mmCIF file of C-alpha atoms and ligand atoms in Angstrom:
data_model
loop_
_atom_site.group_PDB
_atom_site.id
_atom_site.type_symbol
_atom_site.label_atom_id
_atom_site.label_comp_id
_atom_site.label_asym_id
_atom_site.label_seq_id
_atom_site.Cartn_x
_atom_site.Cartn_y
_atom_site.Cartn_z
ATOM 1 C CA MET P 776 7.457 22.717 -10.699
ATOM 2 C CA ILE P 777 3.728 22.618 -11.174
ATOM 3 C CA THR P 778 2.167 19.408 -10.496
ATOM 4 C CA ARG P 779 -0.647 18.601 -12.954
ATOM 5 C CA ILE P 780 -3.432 16.099 -12.109
ATOM 6 C CA SER P 781 -4.716 14.432 -15.137
ATOM 7 C CA PRO P 782 -6.712 11.651 -16.726
ATOM 8 C CA PRO P 783 -4.819 9.343 -18.788
ATOM 9 C CA ASP P 784 -5.476 11.013 -22.024
ATOM 10 C CA LYS P 785 -3.217 10.955 -24.823
ATOM 11 C CA LYS P 786 -1.704 14.227 -24.014
ATOM 12 C CA ALA P 787 -1.027 13.277 -20.308
ATOM 13 C CA LEU P 788 0.227 9.703 -21.581
ATOM 14 C CA ALA P 789 2.798 11.325 -23.991
ATOM 15 C CA PHE P 790 4.014 13.643 -21.417
ATOM 16 C CA ALA P 791 4.305 10.730 -18.846
ATOM 17 C CA LYS P 792 6.564 8.966 -21.292
ATOM 18 C CA GLU P 793 8.882 11.752 -22.001
ATOM 19 C CA GLU P 794 9.241 12.250 -18.235
ATOM 20 C CA ILE P 795 9.872 8.636 -17.517
ATOM 21 C CA ALA P 796 12.421 8.604 -20.617
ATOM 22 C CA ARG P 797 14.530 11.646 -19.033
ATOM 23 C CA GLY P 798 14.796 10.029 -15.817
ATOM 24 C CA GLY P 799 11.580 11.740 -14.105
ATOM 25 C CA VAL P 800 9.040 10.614 -11.780
ATOM 26 C CA VAL P 801 5.427 10.315 -12.291
ATOM 27 C CA ALA P 802 2.427 9.144 -9.895
ATOM 28 C CA PHE P 803 -0.137 6.984 -11.315
ATOM 29 C CA HIS P 804 -3.447 5.220 -10.136
ATOM 30 C CA THR P 805 -3.417 1.452 -9.425
ATOM 31 C CA GLU P 806 -6.256 -0.784 -7.953
ATOM 32 C CA THR P 807 -4.557 -0.667 -4.562
ATOM 33 C CA VAL P 808 -2.824 2.708 -3.906
ATOM 34 C CA TYR P 809 -1.296 5.470 -6.183
ATOM 35 C CA GLY P 810 2.332 4.558 -7.086
ATOM 36 C CA LEU P 811 5.277 6.917 -7.641
ATOM 37 C CA GLY P 812 7.037 5.710 -10.854
ATOM 38 C CA ALA P 813 10.357 5.919 -12.501
ATOM 39 C CA ASN P 814 12.365 3.809 -14.820
ATOM 40 C CA ALA P 815 13.488 0.641 -12.967
ATOM 41 C CA PHE P 816 16.493 0.537 -15.624
ATOM 42 C CA ASP P 817 17.717 3.889 -14.566
ATOM 43 C CA GLY P 818 19.707 4.103 -11.214
ATOM 44 C CA GLY P 819 19.430 7.886 -10.936
ATOM 45 C CA ALA P 820 15.603 7.960 -11.591
ATOM 46 C CA VAL P 821 15.220 5.285 -8.866
ATOM 47 C CA ALA P 822 17.365 7.234 -6.471
ATOM 48 C CA HIS P 823 15.019 10.296 -7.143
ATOM 49 C CA ILE P 824 12.160 8.195 -5.696
ATOM 50 C CA PHE P 825 14.035 7.234 -2.603
ATOM 51 C CA ALA P 826 14.892 11.209 -1.950
ATOM 52 C CA LEU P 827 11.440 12.532 -2.771
ATOM 53 C CA LYS P 828 9.660 9.880 -0.312
ATOM 54 C CA GLY P 829 12.551 10.161 2.311
ATOM 55 C CA ARG P 830 12.323 6.451 2.058
ATOM 56 C CA PRO P 831 14.761 4.217 4.152
ATOM 57 C CA ALA P 832 17.555 2.943 1.708
ATOM 58 C CA ASP P 833 17.143 -0.751 2.831
ATOM 59 C CA ASN P 834 13.322 -0.794 1.699
ATOM 60 C CA PRO P 835 13.272 -2.300 -1.888
ATOM 61 C CA LEU P 836 10.676 -1.235 -4.660
ATOM 62 C CA ILE P 837 8.293 -3.309 -6.489
ATOM 63 C CA VAL P 838 8.494 -3.075 -10.432
ATOM 64 C CA HIS P 839 5.352 -2.601 -12.361
ATOM 65 C CA VAL P 840 4.699 -3.789 -15.939
ATOM 66 C CA HIS P 841 1.610 -4.237 -18.354
ATOM 67 C CA ARG P 842 -0.100 -7.164 -18.796
ATOM 68 C CA ASP P 843 1.605 -8.568 -22.110
ATOM 69 C CA TYR P 844 5.262 -7.757 -20.679
ATOM 70 C CA ASP P 845 7.694 -10.811 -20.727
ATOM 71 C CA LEU P 846 8.456 -11.107 -17.161
ATOM 72 C CA SER P 847 11.459 -13.564 -17.938
ATOM 73 C CA ALA P 848 13.253 -10.458 -19.285
ATOM 74 C CA LEU P 849 13.666 -9.364 -15.189
ATOM 75 C CA VAL P 850 13.151 -12.513 -13.396
ATOM 76 C CA ASP P 851 13.725 -16.356 -13.601
ATOM 77 C CA ASP P 852 13.217 -19.770 -11.628
ATOM 78 C CA ILE P 853 9.539 -19.153 -11.696
ATOM 79 C CA PRO P 854 8.041 -22.277 -9.945
ATOM 80 C CA PRO P 855 4.778 -24.171 -11.328
ATOM 81 C CA TYR P 856 2.743 -22.843 -8.386
ATOM 82 C CA ALA P 857 3.733 -19.389 -8.901
ATOM 83 C CA LYS P 858 2.645 -19.621 -12.826
ATOM 84 C CA ALA P 859 -0.712 -21.018 -11.395
ATOM 85 C CA LEU P 860 -1.004 -18.101 -9.236
ATOM 86 C CA GLU P 861 -0.030 -15.670 -12.016
ATOM 87 C CA ARG P 862 -2.938 -16.940 -14.293
ATOM 88 C CA ALA P 863 -5.395 -16.841 -11.347
ATOM 89 C CA PHE P 864 -4.533 -13.376 -9.718
ATOM 90 C CA LEU P 865 -2.738 -11.398 -12.764
ATOM 91 C CA PRO P 866 -3.366 -8.546 -13.343
ATOM 92 C CA GLY P 867 -4.433 -7.760 -9.996
ATOM 93 C CA PRO P 868 -3.276 -6.932 -6.321
ATOM 94 C CA LEU P 869 -0.552 -9.375 -5.999
ATOM 95 C CA THR P 870 2.983 -8.857 -6.125
ATOM 96 C CA MET P 871 5.447 -11.905 -6.683
ATOM 97 C CA VAL P 872 9.225 -12.159 -5.458
ATOM 98 C CA TYR P 873 11.341 -14.095 -7.763
ATOM 99 C CA PRO P 874 15.064 -14.419 -8.140
ATOM 100 C CA SER P 875 16.335 -11.403 -10.310
ATOM 101 C CA VAL P 876 18.352 -11.614 -13.592
ATOM 102 C CA GLY P 877 19.916 -8.514 -12.491
ATOM 103 C CA LYS P 878 18.836 -6.192 -15.409
ATOM 104 C CA VAL P 879 17.066 -3.528 -13.404
ATOM 105 C CA SER P 880 19.036 -1.055 -11.280
ATOM 106 C CA PRO P 881 20.511 -2.540 -8.073
ATOM 107 C CA LEU P 882 18.581 0.311 -5.979
ATOM 108 C CA VAL P 883 15.463 -1.110 -6.725
ATOM 109 C CA SER P 884 16.022 -4.337 -4.689
ATOM 110 C CA CYS P 885 18.445 -2.434 -2.258
ATOM 111 C CA GLY P 886 21.172 -5.287 -3.171
ATOM 112 C CA LEU P 887 18.912 -8.246 -2.612
ATOM 113 C CA ASN P 888 19.184 -10.922 -5.362
ATOM 114 C CA THR P 889 15.447 -11.059 -5.781
ATOM 115 C CA LEU P 890 12.921 -8.669 -7.556
ATOM 116 C CA ALA P 891 9.318 -7.987 -6.592
ATOM 117 C CA VAL P 892 7.142 -7.686 -9.727
ATOM 118 C CA ARG P 893 3.582 -6.432 -10.066
ATOM 119 C CA VAL P 894 0.870 -6.331 -13.060
ATOM 120 C CA PRO P 895 -1.843 -3.914 -11.940
ATOM 121 C CA SER P 896 -5.272 -4.308 -13.222
ATOM 122 C CA SER P 897 -6.087 -0.464 -13.159
ATOM 123 C CA GLU P 898 -6.715 0.761 -16.731
ATOM 124 C CA THR P 899 -4.732 3.941 -15.891
ATOM 125 C CA ALA P 900 -1.919 1.918 -14.714
ATOM 126 C CA GLN P 901 -2.119 -0.319 -17.850
ATOM 127 C CA ALA P 902 -2.075 2.686 -20.207
ATOM 128 C CA PHE P 903 0.601 4.215 -18.548
ATOM 129 C CA LEU P 904 2.910 1.142 -18.537
ATOM 130 C CA ARG P 905 2.177 0.329 -22.073
ATOM 131 C CA THR P 906 2.694 3.753 -23.215
ATOM 132 C CA VAL P 907 6.115 4.059 -21.331
ATOM 133 C CA GLY P 908 6.907 0.530 -22.478
ATOM 134 C CA LEU P 909 9.585 0.132 -19.496
ATOM 135 C CA PRO P 910 9.387 -1.723 -16.114
ATOM 136 C CA ILE P 911 8.292 0.908 -13.842
ATOM 137 C CA ALA P 912 9.647 0.760 -10.142
ATOM 138 C CA ALA P 913 7.241 2.423 -7.843
ATOM 139 C CA PRO P 914 6.434 2.570 -4.169
ATOM 140 C CA SER P 915 3.157 4.019 -2.637
ATOM 141 C CA ALA P 916 3.075 7.680 -3.863
ATOM 142 C CA ASN P 917 3.071 9.028 -0.056
ATOM 143 C CA LYS P 918 5.918 10.553 1.984
ATOM 144 C CA SER P 919 7.792 7.670 4.069
ATOM 145 C CA LYS P 920 5.727 6.693 7.068
ATOM 146 C CA HIS P 921 2.928 8.772 6.146
ATOM 147 C CA VAL P 922 -0.756 7.240 5.288
ATOM 148 C CA SER P 923 -0.658 5.696 1.562
ATOM 149 C CA PRO P 924 -2.718 7.705 -1.088
ATOM 150 C CA VAL P 925 -5.883 6.174 -2.366
ATOM 151 C CA THR P 926 -6.882 9.694 -4.588
ATOM 152 C CA ALA P 927 -4.721 11.777 -6.911
ATOM 153 C CA ARG P 928 -5.621 14.637 -4.274
ATOM 154 C CA HIS P 929 -3.855 12.646 -1.498
ATOM 155 C CA VAL P 930 -0.704 12.327 -3.758
ATOM 156 C CA TYR P 931 -0.968 16.022 -4.402
ATOM 157 C CA ASP P 932 -1.178 16.772 -0.719
ATOM 158 C CA ASP P 933 2.299 15.000 -0.259
ATOM 159 C CA PHE P 934 4.089 16.082 -3.333
ATOM 160 C CA GLN P 935 2.721 19.199 -4.630
ATOM 161 C CA GLY P 936 5.458 21.230 -6.538
ATOM 162 C CA GLU P 937 7.889 18.049 -6.357
ATOM 163 C CA ILE P 938 6.578 15.935 -9.235
ATOM 164 C CA PRO P 939 5.092 16.954 -12.625
ATOM 165 C CA LEU P 940 2.134 14.720 -13.156
ATOM 166 C CA ILE P 941 -0.247 12.636 -11.393
ATOM 167 C CA LEU P 942 -2.115 10.291 -13.583
ATOM 168 C CA ASP P 943 -5.749 10.173 -12.283
ATOM 169 C CA GLY P 944 -7.576 7.059 -12.339
ATOM 170 C CA GLY P 945 -10.115 8.105 -9.719
ATOM 171 C CA ALA P 946 -10.335 6.518 -6.043
ATOM 172 C CA CYS P 947 -8.542 3.272 -5.645
ATOM 173 C CA SER P 948 -11.125 0.320 -5.390
ATOM 174 C CA GLY P 949 -8.910 -1.883 -3.504
ATOM 175 C CA GLY P 950 -7.442 0.819 -1.059
ATOM 176 C CA ILE P 951 -4.531 -1.313 0.635
ATOM 177 C CA GLU P 952 -1.177 -2.227 -1.054
ATOM 178 C CA SER P 953 -0.879 -5.430 -2.728
ATOM 179 C CA THR P 954 -0.247 -8.988 -1.260
ATOM 180 C CA VAL P 955 3.484 -9.370 -1.355
ATOM 181 C CA LEU P 956 4.469 -13.162 -1.995
ATOM 182 C CA ASP P 957 7.840 -14.634 -1.807
ATOM 183 C CA CYS P 958 7.894 -17.286 -4.556
ATOM 184 C CA THR P 959 11.726 -18.439 -4.027
ATOM 185 C CA GLY P 960 10.738 -21.491 -2.075
ATOM 186 C CA ASP P 961 8.753 -24.568 -2.249
ATOM 187 C CA VAL P 962 5.663 -22.999 -0.749
ATOM 188 C CA PRO P 963 4.672 -19.589 -1.517
ATOM 189 C CA GLN P 964 4.782 -17.200 1.430
ATOM 190 C CA ILE P 965 3.210 -14.007 2.286
ATOM 191 C CA LEU P 966 5.470 -11.413 3.110
ATOM 192 C CA ARG P 967 2.773 -8.499 3.307
ATOM 193 C CA ALA P 968 -1.004 -9.413 3.463
ATOM 194 C CA GLY P 969 -3.402 -7.774 1.105
ATOM 195 C CA LEU P 970 -6.444 -8.443 -1.063
ATOM 196 C CA VAL P 971 -5.340 -11.659 -2.435
ATOM 197 C CA THR P 972 -5.644 -13.523 0.546
ATOM 198 C CA ARG P 973 -3.927 -16.626 2.002
ATOM 199 C CA GLU P 974 -7.176 -18.644 1.482
ATOM 200 C CA MET P 975 -7.276 -17.587 -2.102
ATOM 201 C CA ILE P 976 -3.488 -18.281 -2.496
ATOM 202 C CA GLU P 977 -3.906 -21.683 -1.010
ATOM 203 C CA SER P 978 -6.995 -22.433 -3.368
ATOM 204 C CA VAL P 979 -4.757 -22.218 -6.475
ATOM 205 C CA ALA P 980 -1.126 -23.277 -4.769
ATOM 206 C CA GLY P 981 -2.471 -25.882 -2.283
ATOM 207 C CA LYS P 982 -0.087 -24.399 0.445
ATOM 208 C CA CYS P 983 0.582 -20.838 1.628
ATOM 209 C CA ALA P 984 2.939 -19.979 4.640
ATOM 210 C CA VAL P 985 3.052 -16.499 6.127
ATOM 211 C CA TYR P 986 6.024 -14.960 7.164
ATOM 212 C CA ARG P 987 6.500 -13.877 10.603
ATOM 213 C CA MET P 988 9.275 -11.601 11.622
ATOM 214 C CA ARG P 989 11.197 -12.709 14.849
ATOM 215 C CA THR P 990 12.907 -10.255 17.027
ATOM 216 C CA GLY P 991 16.431 -9.646 16.240
ATOM 217 C CA GLU P 992 16.004 -11.052 12.615
ATOM 218 C CA LYS P 993 16.788 -9.336 9.447
ATOM 219 C CA PRO P 994 13.265 -9.120 8.176
ATOM 220 C CA LYS P 995 12.687 -10.552 4.586
ATOM 221 C CA SER P 996 10.472 -7.922 3.327
ATOM 222 C CA PRO P 997 12.286 -5.069 4.863
ATOM 223 C CA GLY P 998 9.225 -2.474 4.369
ATOM 224 C CA MET P 999 7.451 -4.409 7.072
ATOM 225 C CA ALA P 1000 9.820 -3.531 9.785
ATOM 226 C CA HIS P 1001 9.656 0.362 9.273
ATOM 227 C CA GLN P 1002 6.924 2.508 11.106
ATOM 228 C CA HIS P 1003 4.310 3.058 8.598
ATOM 229 C CA TYR P 1004 0.954 4.456 7.722
ATOM 230 C CA ALA P 1005 0.876 7.081 10.569
ATOM 231 C CA PRO P 1006 -1.647 9.949 10.482
ATOM 232 C CA LYS P 1007 -0.257 13.179 11.523
ATOM 233 C CA CYS P 1008 -2.496 13.833 14.581
ATOM 234 C CA ARG P 1009 -2.222 12.207 17.932
ATOM 235 C CA THR P 1010 -3.986 8.472 18.215
ATOM 236 C CA ALA P 1011 -5.134 6.053 20.711
ATOM 237 C CA CYS P 1012 -6.173 2.420 19.816
ATOM 238 C CA PHE P 1013 -8.933 0.082 21.787
ATOM 239 C CA SER P 1014 -10.145 -3.347 21.269
ATOM 240 C CA ALA P 1015 -13.969 -3.758 20.578
ATOM 241 C CA GLU P 1016 -14.160 -4.745 24.427
ATOM 242 C CA GLU P 1017 -12.411 -1.816 25.812
ATOM 243 C CA ARG P 1018 -15.203 0.536 24.328
ATOM 244 C CA GLU P 1019 -15.619 1.936 27.742
ATOM 245 C CA LYS P 1020 -12.137 3.058 28.022
ATOM 246 C CA ALA P 1021 -12.295 4.621 24.237
ATOM 247 C CA ARG P 1022 -15.366 6.565 25.738
ATOM 248 C CA LEU P 1023 -13.435 8.080 28.463
ATOM 249 C CA CYS P 1024 -10.569 9.010 26.331
ATOM 250 C CA TYR P 1025 -12.888 10.676 23.862
ATOM 251 C CA GLU P 1026 -14.280 12.721 27.085
ATOM 252 C CA GLU P 1027 -11.003 13.513 28.338
ATOM 253 C CA GLU P 1028 -9.827 15.184 25.021
ATOM 254 C CA LEU P 1029 -13.001 17.215 24.789
ATOM 255 C CA ARG P 1030 -12.629 18.283 28.179
ATOM 256 C CA ALA P 1031 -8.881 19.393 27.269
ATOM 257 C CA GLY P 1032 -10.396 21.563 24.491
ATOM 258 C CA GLY P 1033 -9.531 19.038 21.690
ATOM 259 C CA THR P 1034 -11.512 17.748 18.576
ATOM 260 C CA PRO P 1035 -11.668 13.755 19.127
ATOM 261 C CA PHE P 1036 -12.955 11.426 16.646
ATOM 262 C CA TYR P 1037 -13.650 7.774 16.952
ATOM 263 C CA VAL P 1038 -12.693 5.634 13.871
ATOM 264 C CA CYS P 1039 -14.404 2.075 14.084
ATOM 265 C CA GLU P 1040 -16.490 -0.487 11.894
ATOM 266 C CA ARG P 1041 -19.921 0.647 10.980
ATOM 267 C CA ALA P 1042 -21.705 -1.734 13.310
ATOM 268 C CA LEU P 1043 -20.278 0.277 16.366
ATOM 269 C CA LEU P 1044 -21.438 3.699 15.399
ATOM 270 C CA PRO P 1045 -24.989 3.286 16.844
ATOM 271 C CA PHE P 1046 -23.231 2.640 20.476
ATOM 272 C CA LEU P 1047 -21.015 5.891 20.281
ATOM 273 C CA SER P 1048 -21.953 9.379 20.725
ATOM 274 C CA GLY P 1049 -19.918 12.228 19.202
ATOM 275 C CA ASN P 1050 -17.676 12.411 16.285
ATOM 276 C CA ALA P 1051 -17.056 9.376 14.373
ATOM 277 C CA LEU P 1052 -15.416 8.018 10.874
ATOM 278 C CA ASP P 1053 -16.819 5.333 9.581
ATOM 279 C CA LEU P 1054 -14.491 2.558 8.588
ATOM 280 C CA GLY P 1055 -17.075 0.452 6.642
ATOM 281 C CA GLY P 1056 -19.621 -2.393 6.934
ATOM 282 C CA ASP P 1057 -17.527 -5.387 5.773
ATOM 283 C CA PRO P 1058 -13.715 -6.427 5.029
ATOM 284 C CA ALA P 1059 -13.547 -5.396 1.453
ATOM 285 C CA GLU P 1060 -15.129 -1.837 2.384
ATOM 286 C CA MET P 1061 -12.860 -1.463 5.429
ATOM 287 C CA ALA P 1062 -9.814 -2.007 2.973
ATOM 288 C CA ALA P 1063 -11.077 0.510 0.411
ATOM 289 C CA ARG P 1064 -12.096 3.303 3.117
ATOM 290 C CA LEU P 1065 -9.253 2.737 5.689
ATOM 291 C CA TYR P 1066 -6.529 5.263 4.262
ATOM 292 C CA ALA P 1067 -9.138 7.877 3.238
ATOM 293 C CA VAL P 1068 -10.509 7.861 6.681
ATOM 294 C CA LEU P 1069 -7.106 8.174 8.145
ATOM 295 C CA ARG P 1070 -6.317 11.037 5.934
ATOM 296 C CA GLU P 1071 -9.566 12.777 6.660
ATOM 297 C CA GLY P 1072 -9.126 12.053 10.305
ATOM 298 C CA GLU P 1073 -5.781 13.819 10.630
ATOM 299 C CA GLN P 1074 -7.323 17.100 8.819
ATOM 300 C CA LYS P 1075 -10.159 17.027 11.170
ATOM 301 C CA ALA P 1076 -9.196 15.606 14.759
ATOM 302 C CA THR P 1077 -6.810 16.442 17.403
ATOM 303 C CA LEU P 1078 -6.902 12.952 18.613
ATOM 304 C CA LEU P 1079 -8.154 9.806 16.593
ATOM 305 C CA ILE P 1080 -9.404 7.070 18.753
ATOM 306 C CA ALA P 1081 -9.521 4.073 17.006
ATOM 307 C CA ILE P 1082 -11.554 0.680 17.824
ATOM 308 C CA GLU P 1083 -10.211 -2.264 16.581
ATOM 309 C CA PRO P 1084 -12.676 -4.132 14.069
ATOM 310 C CA LYS P 1085 -13.700 -7.516 15.319
ATOM 311 C CA GLU P 1086 -13.577 -9.799 12.335
ATOM 312 C CA ARG P 1087 -10.445 -12.011 11.458
ATOM 313 C CA GLY P 1088 -9.145 -13.693 8.399
ATOM 314 C CA GLY P 1089 -9.413 -13.228 4.820
ATOM 315 C CA VAL P 1090 -9.094 -9.490 3.608
ATOM 316 C CA MET P 1091 -8.889 -8.718 7.361
ATOM 317 C CA ASP P 1092 -5.428 -9.863 7.671
ATOM 318 C CA GLY P 1093 -4.374 -6.920 5.625
ATOM 319 C CA VAL P 1094 -6.715 -4.429 7.010
ATOM 320 C CA LEU P 1095 -5.748 -5.135 10.587
ATOM 321 C CA ASN P 1096 -2.004 -5.219 9.699
ATOM 322 C CA ARG P 1097 -2.398 -1.658 8.137
ATOM 323 C CA PHE P 1098 -5.005 -0.429 11.012
ATOM 324 C CA CYS P 1099 -2.669 -1.672 13.748
ATOM 325 C CA ARG P 1100 0.406 -0.261 12.350
ATOM 326 C CA ALA P 1101 -1.172 3.015 11.833
ATOM 327 C CA PHE P 1102 -2.164 3.090 15.502
ATOM 328 C CA GLY P 1103 1.011 1.665 16.695
ATOM 329 C CA ARG P 1104 -0.700 -1.546 17.944
ATOM 330 C CA ASP P 1105 1.192 -4.834 17.819
ATOM 331 C CA HIS P 1106 -0.432 -7.333 15.531
ATOM 332 C CA GLU P 1107 0.227 -11.015 14.346
ATOM 333 C CA THR P 1108 0.373 -10.614 10.550
HETATM 334 O O1 TXA Z 1048 -0.195 -2.070 -4.266
HETATM 335 C C1 TXA Z 1048 1.045 -1.766 -3.879
HETATM 336 O O2 TXA Z 1048 2.094 -3.001 -3.911
HETATM 337 C C2 TXA Z 1048 1.558 -0.518 -4.263
HETATM 338 C C3 TXA Z 1048 1.206 -0.001 -5.712
HETATM 339 C C4 TXA Z 1048 1.707 1.484 -5.994
HETATM 340 O O3 TXA Z 1048 1.428 -1.039 -6.557
HETATM 341 N N1 TXA Z 1048 3.091 -0.377 -4.140
HETATM 342 C C5 TXA Z 1048 3.639 -0.474 -2.763
HETATM 343 O O4 TXA Z 1048 4.912 -0.211 -2.624
HETATM 344 O O5 TXA Z 1048 2.954 -0.738 -1.854
HETATM 345 P P1 TXA Z 1048 5.534 -0.009 -1.429
HETATM 346 O O6 TXA Z 1048 7.195 0.409 -1.678
HETATM 347 O O7 TXA Z 1048 4.798 0.882 -0.437
HETATM 348 O O8 TXA Z 1048 5.740 -1.434 -0.653
HETATM 349 C C6 TXA Z 1048 6.664 -2.321 -1.154
HETATM 350 C C7 TXA Z 1048 6.699 -3.246 -0.329
HETATM 351 C C8 TXA Z 1048 7.763 -3.215 0.947
HETATM 352 O O9 TXA Z 1048 7.229 -3.860 2.056
HETATM 353 C C9 TXA Z 1048 8.950 -3.937 0.506
HETATM 354 O O10 TXA Z 1048 9.659 -4.032 1.660
HETATM 355 C C10 TXA Z 1048 8.482 -5.176 -0.458
HETATM 356 O O11 TXA Z 1048 7.616 -4.574 -0.976
HETATM 357 N N2 TXA Z 1048 9.527 -5.478 -1.129
HETATM 358 C C11 TXA Z 1048 9.820 -5.105 -2.362
HETATM 359 N N3 TXA Z 1048 11.042 -5.772 -3.275
HETATM 360 C C12 TXA Z 1048 11.116 -6.804 -2.225
HETATM 361 C C13 TXA Z 1048 11.895 -8.064 -2.303
HETATM 362 N N4 TXA Z 1048 12.771 -8.113 -3.466
HETATM 363 N N5 TXA Z 1048 11.740 -8.870 -1.399
HETATM 364 C C14 TXA Z 1048 11.062 -8.996 -0.261
HETATM 365 N N6 TXA Z 1048 10.112 -7.678 -0.195
HETATM 366 C C15 TXA Z 1048 10.202 -6.707 -1.205
HETATM 367 MG MG1 MG Z 1049 4.179 1.980 0.955
#
């Protein structure tokens, strides 16, 4: 199969509609990361997504709809606080988990009685969703465990020859996946941190809980229990205080004949000598650059030496969650 990369022009959108209607899979740009989409009503098409990604069968998918789609066709019992959050943040990088009405294929939610729904703000995603006119189940368009894709090229690198079309909307401005918010309780609860932050949710809903998995417990958001975002090269991770250790690690890799690269926030760059990848200067920039830096790093380096950014709270909850999981480090959120 030839994998085409195309902007969302008329021809590409018509082709995407045909593909989706016949149970195929199409990758598309969103403002967070690229998605790998299929008709959420079609069990065979949804199963194909799991097979393409090599995704564990217990990790549910998010359903994507266009901005005028009536969510009551898919979910019910939307509490007043969630309506207010929808008004404030949708379309945008916020996924809401509601009780499902059971219309989409049971494979989408892996048998859970809830459904995660998202209205992306990307023009490319909106054009795609409006043209196909169906709810689209879509995980991030990377092979399971690999780094999420933030350009069409990243998708191509993982799925070349396996999918017919990538709808190219350029680099993703957000850069980390949407905030996943459980709205089935009295208080909204963050299951996955993202660009819509706890502080932003609190400012609209009054309260916002953050889910923390306890050891031995069945996770509420199964995806969070799986290994994720791993670059294909070897990695090491240090706190900002351990800079000297990071330097020794770099020297050792050089002596062994390897090509080490640091990955760190911009403020640290003047204190390091040698190869380095710039994560960015502020939280939004670090979110936007993280996955591209990890993908660049795995191409160039034999060892990626990460130094944890110092800032906490806001968008950094999401950035550090991905950063620490990419480098196999424990993190609170
Ligand atoms: O920004 C995003 O959300 C991207 C783009 C493509 O929209 N999608 C994405 O999908 O990140 P994925 O499959 O990589 O992550 C979906 C997350 C997983 O952590 C999964 O466990 C959780 O959402 N999830 C999906 N349905 C759920 C449900 N019913 N209850 C709890 N968590 C759910
Ligand atoms: Mg993913």
